[in-house]
Amino acid sequence: MDRHIPFEALHNFRDLGGYATPDGHRVRPGRLYRADSLGKLAEGTGDWTRFLALGVGTVIDLRHPWEIERRGRVPAHPSLTYHNLSIEHRPYDQAALAADVDPGPYLAERYMEVAGDGVKEIRRALEVVTEAAESGTPLVFHCASGKDRTGQLAALVLGLLGIPDDTVVEDFSLTELAAPALLADWRAREGRDPDWLGFGRAPHGVMRLFLAALRQRYGSLDAYVTQALSLDAEALRATLRTHLLEPGPTSWPPLTYRRATPADATTLVRLRDTAALRQLARGIDQWKPGEKDETHFTTRMNEGEVWLAHSGGHLAGAWELWWTDEAAWGPRPADAGYIHRLMTAPHTAPPGTGRRMLAEAESRIAATGRPYARLDCLSTNPRLRTYYESAGYQVVGQQPAKTNGKGSPYAVTLLEKRLS
């Protein structure tokens, strides 16, 4: 479920494996990684042991040489081939930007500068990625925080592999999950807060604007690779797809269910935040990362039930089950269970997981003798309404002023299903 691989010193190290192409393939897990600065690794530590266990054979460091001199580089090791390819030619101080600078247009413009200035280094980076792919050697590329320069190279590689824009944007925005830790490291090092409120953030609009600007200037990703980088885009794409893609699974382990405990609260927060970023990357403005903390989930466990679904030992999704919901439905007799926060793990849950979890929740409600399953969705989310209607739910009303507990009313559509 969580793409971030846990390290003590690194906060944004993740596997690009599992992302799917429209033609039924997916990126091979354990072959392509992106990260924040590997200069934070030290020999003789648990982090170093964990890193070496990944079998990485090639490291691409996208930072400036002066950054490496100040902050260090990955320790030398016989198993590693190291490349310093500084793709950014016009450094800028993000921390010193004015507080009100909009990250989207500002960073997208910087990325376009890099795309034009760093053609020599970007070309070589793509060649190194291709060489590692052909050899079967896992590779990691990184910059300082694993967001901007790393995000640009990830977008190019994923795009060449045929990964859709929405997924590329989602992958970029996952740095949001690491942003608090990255900011804490910066504060500890600098002894102050950055001036820019957007420092360390990775809103989905940044990558969306960059991809649009790249296509506007060059016509397409392939045209950029061919014209600006002087590479054969078709041949590069074919090689990368041959060595870094695999057929998607044709069968999946069955789902198993268990009731959540307070020890699962951190996992539930992470699952919801990841799902929120995936929604935002696809233009669904419903959930925001950080809205629900561990206290929310432990409260729901105490006042109702929270359930987890697993497939083959991996988290596939979760949902909440309430026995009252006056905020949306008003006072009601004890004739229903109320399903909330039906969440699936992006890219790793088996197909149909959401529908199966919904059926499991309904069976749990029926087991208590209650004849109805109820839920609500934002009135501005017609796709979600259609999803629930296809599962047998009927619209029975609207609640124009449901509140989120913080005084912010919003309209929801009320849906109900009679359980047999």
PDB file of C-alpha atoms in Angstrom, residues 180-350:
ATOM      1  CA  PRO A 180       6.464  17.109   7.234  1.00  0.00           C
ATOM      2  CA  ALA A 181       9.609  15.042   7.860  1.00  0.00           C
ATOM      3  CA  LEU A 182      11.563  16.850   5.137  1.00  0.00           C
ATOM      4  CA  LEU A 183      10.532  20.194   6.622  1.00  0.00           C
ATOM      5  CA  ALA A 184      11.504  19.053  10.129  1.00  0.00           C
ATOM      6  CA  ASP A 185      14.971  18.112   8.840  1.00  0.00           C
ATOM      7  CA  TRP A 186      15.353  21.540   7.205  1.00  0.00           C
ATOM      8  CA  ARG A 187      14.297  23.338  10.382  1.00  0.00           C
ATOM      9  CA  ALA A 188      16.715  21.287  12.473  1.00  0.00           C
ATOM     10  CA  ARG A 189      19.553  22.091  10.086  1.00  0.00           C
ATOM     11  CA  GLU A 190      18.788  25.775   9.522  1.00  0.00           C
ATOM     12  CA  GLY A 191      17.378  26.667  12.925  1.00  0.00           C
ATOM     13  CA  ARG A 192      14.358  28.524  11.511  1.00  0.00           C
ATOM     14  CA  ASP A 193      11.236  28.190   9.401  1.00  0.00           C
ATOM     15  CA  PRO A 194      11.423  28.709   5.626  1.00  0.00           C
ATOM     16  CA  ASP A 195       9.832  31.914   4.364  1.00  0.00           C
ATOM     17  CA  TRP A 196       7.879  30.143   1.627  1.00  0.00           C
ATOM     18  CA  LEU A 197       4.702  28.452   2.785  1.00  0.00           C
ATOM     19  CA  GLY A 198       4.962  26.047  -0.159  1.00  0.00           C
ATOM     20  CA  PHE A 199       8.430  24.811   0.806  1.00  0.00           C
ATOM     21  CA  GLY A 200       8.699  21.023   0.541  1.00  0.00           C
ATOM     22  CA  ARG A 201       5.169  20.693  -0.802  1.00  0.00           C
ATOM     23  CA  ALA A 202       4.229  18.799  -3.975  1.00  0.00           C
ATOM     24  CA  PRO A 203       0.696  19.828  -4.993  1.00  0.00           C
ATOM     25  CA  HIS A 204      -0.679  17.926  -7.952  1.00  0.00           C
ATOM     26  CA  GLY A 205      -1.067  21.099 -10.022  1.00  0.00           C
ATOM     27  CA  VAL A 206       2.699  21.519 -10.339  1.00  0.00           C
ATOM     28  CA  MET A 207       3.249  18.374 -12.380  1.00  0.00           C
ATOM     29  CA  ARG A 208       0.004  18.843 -14.309  1.00  0.00           C
ATOM     30  CA  LEU A 209       1.158  22.318 -15.430  1.00  0.00           C
ATOM     31  CA  PHE A 210       4.654  21.071 -16.279  1.00  0.00           C
ATOM     32  CA  LEU A 211       3.390  18.249 -18.477  1.00  0.00           C
ATOM     33  CA  ALA A 212       1.033  20.627 -20.259  1.00  0.00           C
ATOM     34  CA  ALA A 213       3.811  23.196 -20.792  1.00  0.00           C
ATOM     35  CA  LEU A 214       6.209  20.536 -22.091  1.00  0.00           C
ATOM     36  CA  ARG A 215       3.663  19.378 -24.661  1.00  0.00           C
ATOM     37  CA  GLN A 216       2.771  22.915 -25.624  1.00  0.00           C
ATOM     38  CA  ARG A 217       6.399  23.781 -26.342  1.00  0.00           C
ATOM     39  CA  TYR A 218       7.557  20.527 -27.937  1.00  0.00           C
ATOM     40  CA  GLY A 219       4.316  18.903 -29.125  1.00  0.00           C
ATOM     41  CA  SER A 220       4.668  15.674 -27.132  1.00  0.00           C
ATOM     42  CA  LEU A 221       6.942  13.851 -24.731  1.00  0.00           C
ATOM     43  CA  ASP A 222       8.404  11.859 -27.614  1.00  0.00           C
ATOM     44  CA  ALA A 223       9.080  15.070 -29.531  1.00  0.00           C
ATOM     45  CA  TYR A 224      10.940  16.499 -26.520  1.00  0.00           C
ATOM     46  CA  VAL A 225      13.058  13.354 -26.247  1.00  0.00           C
ATOM     47  CA  THR A 226      13.770  13.349 -29.985  1.00  0.00           C
ATOM     48  CA  GLN A 227      14.231  17.057 -30.670  1.00  0.00           C
ATOM     49  CA  ALA A 228      15.670  18.428 -27.421  1.00  0.00           C
ATOM     50  CA  LEU A 229      17.521  15.384 -26.104  1.00  0.00           C
ATOM     51  CA  SER A 230      18.601  13.992 -29.492  1.00  0.00           C
ATOM     52  CA  LEU A 231      17.515  10.482 -28.553  1.00  0.00           C
ATOM     53  CA  ASP A 232      15.459   8.002 -30.552  1.00  0.00           C
ATOM     54  CA  ALA A 233      12.250   8.179 -28.518  1.00  0.00           C
ATOM     55  CA  GLU A 234      10.673   5.140 -30.176  1.00  0.00           C
ATOM     56  CA  ALA A 235      13.720   2.945 -29.586  1.00  0.00           C
ATOM     57  CA  LEU A 236      14.143   4.256 -26.025  1.00  0.00           C
ATOM     58  CA  ARG A 237      10.501   3.578 -25.238  1.00  0.00           C
ATOM     59  CA  ALA A 238      10.705   0.049 -26.645  1.00  0.00           C
ATOM     60  CA  THR A 239      13.818  -0.789 -24.604  1.00  0.00           C
ATOM     61  CA  LEU A 240      12.428   0.591 -21.369  1.00  0.00           C
ATOM     62  CA  ARG A 241       9.109  -1.191 -21.822  1.00  0.00           C
ATOM     63  CA  THR A 242      10.818  -4.483 -22.648  1.00  0.00           C
ATOM     64  CA  HIS A 243      12.937  -4.481 -19.515  1.00  0.00           C
ATOM     65  CA  LEU A 244      10.919  -2.508 -16.951  1.00  0.00           C
ATOM     66  CA  LEU A 245       7.356  -3.662 -17.637  1.00  0.00           C
ATOM     67  CA  GLU A 246       5.701  -6.965 -16.859  1.00  0.00           C
ATOM     68  CA  PRO A 247       2.187  -8.292 -17.505  1.00  0.00           C
ATOM     69  CA  GLY A 248      -0.304  -7.319 -14.849  1.00  0.00           C
ATOM     70  CA  PRO A 249      -1.548 -10.071 -12.513  1.00  0.00           C
ATOM     71  CA  THR A 250      -4.252 -12.340 -13.887  1.00  0.00           C
ATOM     72  CA  SER A 251      -5.171 -13.733 -10.476  1.00  0.00           C
ATOM     73  CA  TRP A 252      -5.074 -12.313  -6.966  1.00  0.00           C
ATOM     74  CA  PRO A 253      -5.148 -13.804  -3.466  1.00  0.00           C
ATOM     75  CA  PRO A 254      -8.627 -13.640  -1.910  1.00  0.00           C
ATOM     76  CA  LEU A 255      -9.499 -10.756   0.378  1.00  0.00           C
ATOM     77  CA  THR A 256      -9.485 -11.369   4.112  1.00  0.00           C
ATOM     78  CA  TYR A 257     -10.971  -9.032   6.693  1.00  0.00           C
ATOM     79  CA  ARG A 258     -10.220  -8.115  10.262  1.00  0.00           C
ATOM     80  CA  ARG A 259     -11.423  -5.466  12.644  1.00  0.00           C
ATOM     81  CA  ALA A 260      -8.943  -2.627  13.172  1.00  0.00           C
ATOM     82  CA  THR A 261      -7.331  -1.877  16.537  1.00  0.00           C
ATOM     83  CA  PRO A 262      -5.712   1.351  17.766  1.00  0.00           C
ATOM     84  CA  ALA A 263      -2.358  -0.011  16.575  1.00  0.00           C
ATOM     85  CA  ASP A 264      -3.690   0.331  13.006  1.00  0.00           C
ATOM     86  CA  ALA A 265      -4.460   4.047  13.282  1.00  0.00           C
ATOM     87  CA  THR A 266      -1.204   5.201  11.674  1.00  0.00           C
ATOM     88  CA  THR A 267      -1.747   2.846   8.745  1.00  0.00           C
ATOM     89  CA  LEU A 268      -5.310   4.093   8.296  1.00  0.00           C
ATOM     90  CA  VAL A 269      -4.181   7.729   8.208  1.00  0.00           C
ATOM     91  CA  ARG A 270      -1.566   6.851   5.595  1.00  0.00           C
ATOM     92  CA  LEU A 271      -4.102   4.916   3.508  1.00  0.00           C
ATOM     93  CA  ARG A 272      -6.583   7.795   3.537  1.00  0.00           C
ATOM     94  CA  ASP A 273      -3.954  10.420   2.707  1.00  0.00           C
ATOM     95  CA  THR A 274      -2.682   8.287  -0.182  1.00  0.00           C
ATOM     96  CA  ALA A 275      -6.222   7.830  -1.475  1.00  0.00           C
ATOM     97  CA  ALA A 276      -6.813  11.588  -1.165  1.00  0.00           C
ATOM     98  CA  LEU A 277      -3.743  12.356  -3.284  1.00  0.00           C
ATOM     99  CA  ARG A 278      -4.891   9.857  -5.902  1.00  0.00           C
ATOM    100  CA  GLN A 279      -8.303  11.541  -6.069  1.00  0.00           C
ATOM    101  CA  LEU A 280      -6.822  15.018  -6.387  1.00  0.00           C
ATOM    102  CA  ALA A 281      -4.507  13.873  -9.184  1.00  0.00           C
ATOM    103  CA  ARG A 282      -7.622  12.800 -11.082  1.00  0.00           C
ATOM    104  CA  GLY A 283      -9.582  15.995 -10.528  1.00  0.00           C
ATOM    105  CA  ILE A 284     -11.776  14.630  -7.720  1.00  0.00           C
ATOM    106  CA  ASP A 285     -11.837  17.378  -5.088  1.00  0.00           C
ATOM    107  CA  GLN A 286     -13.324  15.520  -2.141  1.00  0.00           C
ATOM    108  CA  TRP A 287     -10.673  14.409   0.349  1.00  0.00           C
ATOM    109  CA  LYS A 288      -7.596  16.357   1.398  1.00  0.00           C
ATOM    110  CA  PRO A 289      -4.451  14.853   2.964  1.00  0.00           C
ATOM    111  CA  GLY A 290      -4.183  15.545   6.664  1.00  0.00           C
ATOM    112  CA  GLU A 291      -7.907  15.927   7.318  1.00  0.00           C
ATOM    113  CA  LYS A 292      -8.197  12.778   9.447  1.00  0.00           C
ATOM    114  CA  ASP A 293      -5.644  11.973  12.139  1.00  0.00           C
ATOM    115  CA  GLU A 294      -5.104   8.926  14.316  1.00  0.00           C
ATOM    116  CA  THR A 295      -7.569  10.239  16.891  1.00  0.00           C
ATOM    117  CA  HIS A 296     -10.315  10.204  14.284  1.00  0.00           C
ATOM    118  CA  PHE A 297      -9.803   6.524  13.558  1.00  0.00           C
ATOM    119  CA  THR A 298      -9.469   5.453  17.196  1.00  0.00           C
ATOM    120  CA  THR A 299     -12.673   7.364  17.940  1.00  0.00           C
ATOM    121  CA  ARG A 300     -14.456   5.549  15.127  1.00  0.00           C
ATOM    122  CA  MET A 301     -13.179   2.249  16.541  1.00  0.00           C
ATOM    123  CA  ASN A 302     -14.594   3.132  19.971  1.00  0.00           C
ATOM    124  CA  GLU A 303     -17.951   4.436  18.733  1.00  0.00           C
ATOM    125  CA  GLY A 304     -18.433   2.026  15.829  1.00  0.00           C
ATOM    126  CA  GLU A 305     -16.216  -0.298  13.829  1.00  0.00           C
ATOM    127  CA  VAL A 306     -13.285   0.061  11.443  1.00  0.00           C
ATOM    128  CA  TRP A 307     -12.343  -2.833   9.172  1.00  0.00           C
ATOM    129  CA  LEU A 308      -9.243  -3.683   7.171  1.00  0.00           C
ATOM    130  CA  ALA A 309      -9.059  -5.799   4.017  1.00  0.00           C
ATOM    131  CA  HIS A 310      -5.891  -7.675   3.080  1.00  0.00           C
ATOM    132  CA  SER A 311      -4.871  -9.625  -0.013  1.00  0.00           C
ATOM    133  CA  GLY A 312      -1.931 -11.975   0.197  1.00  0.00           C
ATOM    134  CA  GLY A 313      -0.656 -10.292   3.338  1.00  0.00           C
ATOM    135  CA  HIS A 314      -0.836  -6.792   1.844  1.00  0.00           C
ATOM    136  CA  LEU A 315      -3.301  -4.102   2.849  1.00  0.00           C
ATOM    137  CA  ALA A 316      -5.948  -3.725   0.147  1.00  0.00           C
ATOM    138  CA  GLY A 317      -8.352  -1.282   1.764  1.00  0.00           C
ATOM    139  CA  ALA A 318     -10.456  -0.274   4.742  1.00  0.00           C
ATOM    140  CA  TRP A 319     -13.793   1.204   5.735  1.00  0.00           C
ATOM    141  CA  GLU A 320     -15.654   2.614   8.740  1.00  0.00           C
ATOM    142  CA  LEU A 321     -18.997   1.340   9.990  1.00  0.00           C
ATOM    143  CA  TRP A 322     -21.137   3.652  12.121  1.00  0.00           C
ATOM    144  CA  TRP A 323     -24.368   2.813  13.916  1.00  0.00           C
ATOM    145  CA  THR A 324     -25.678   6.400  13.935  1.00  0.00           C
ATOM    146  CA  ASP A 325     -25.038   9.369  11.658  1.00  0.00           C
ATOM    147  CA  GLU A 326     -27.148  12.312  12.731  1.00  0.00           C
ATOM    148  CA  ALA A 327     -24.923  14.867  10.946  1.00  0.00           C
ATOM    149  CA  ALA A 328     -26.072  13.535   7.585  1.00  0.00           C
ATOM    150  CA  TRP A 329     -29.271  11.603   8.316  1.00  0.00           C
ATOM    151  CA  GLY A 330     -30.697  13.188  11.454  1.00  0.00           C
ATOM    152  CA  PRO A 331     -32.222  11.182  14.330  1.00  0.00           C
ATOM    153  CA  ARG A 332     -33.152   7.694  13.141  1.00  0.00           C
ATOM    154  CA  PRO A 333     -34.224   4.410  14.714  1.00  0.00           C
ATOM    155  CA  ALA A 334     -31.568   1.693  14.950  1.00  0.00           C
ATOM    156  CA  ASP A 335     -32.444   0.304  11.532  1.00  0.00           C
ATOM    157  CA  ALA A 336     -29.219   0.826   9.569  1.00  0.00           C
ATOM    158  CA  GLY A 337     -25.469   0.771   9.481  1.00  0.00           C
ATOM    159  CA  TYR A 338     -23.684   3.761   7.950  1.00  0.00           C
ATOM    160  CA  ILE A 339     -20.672   3.078   5.742  1.00  0.00           C
ATOM    161  CA  HIS A 340     -17.944   5.721   5.619  1.00  0.00           C
ATOM    162  CA  ARG A 341     -14.456   6.137   4.157  1.00  0.00           C
ATOM    163  CA  LEU A 342     -14.464   3.150   1.840  1.00  0.00           C
ATOM    164  CA  MET A 343     -10.781   3.231   0.824  1.00  0.00           C
ATOM    165  CA  THR A 344      -8.699   1.019  -1.444  1.00  0.00           C
ATOM    166  CA  ALA A 345      -4.917   0.905  -1.708  1.00  0.00           C
ATOM    167  CA  PRO A 346      -4.049   2.538  -5.036  1.00  0.00           C
ATOM    168  CA  HIS A 347      -2.395   0.277  -7.629  1.00  0.00           C
ATOM    169  CA  THR A 348      -2.006  -2.719  -5.289  1.00  0.00           C
ATOM    170  CA  ALA A 349      -5.574  -3.713  -4.386  1.00  0.00           C
ATOM    171  CA  PRO A 350      -7.136  -6.496  -6.513  1.00  0.00           C
TER     172      PRO A 350
END
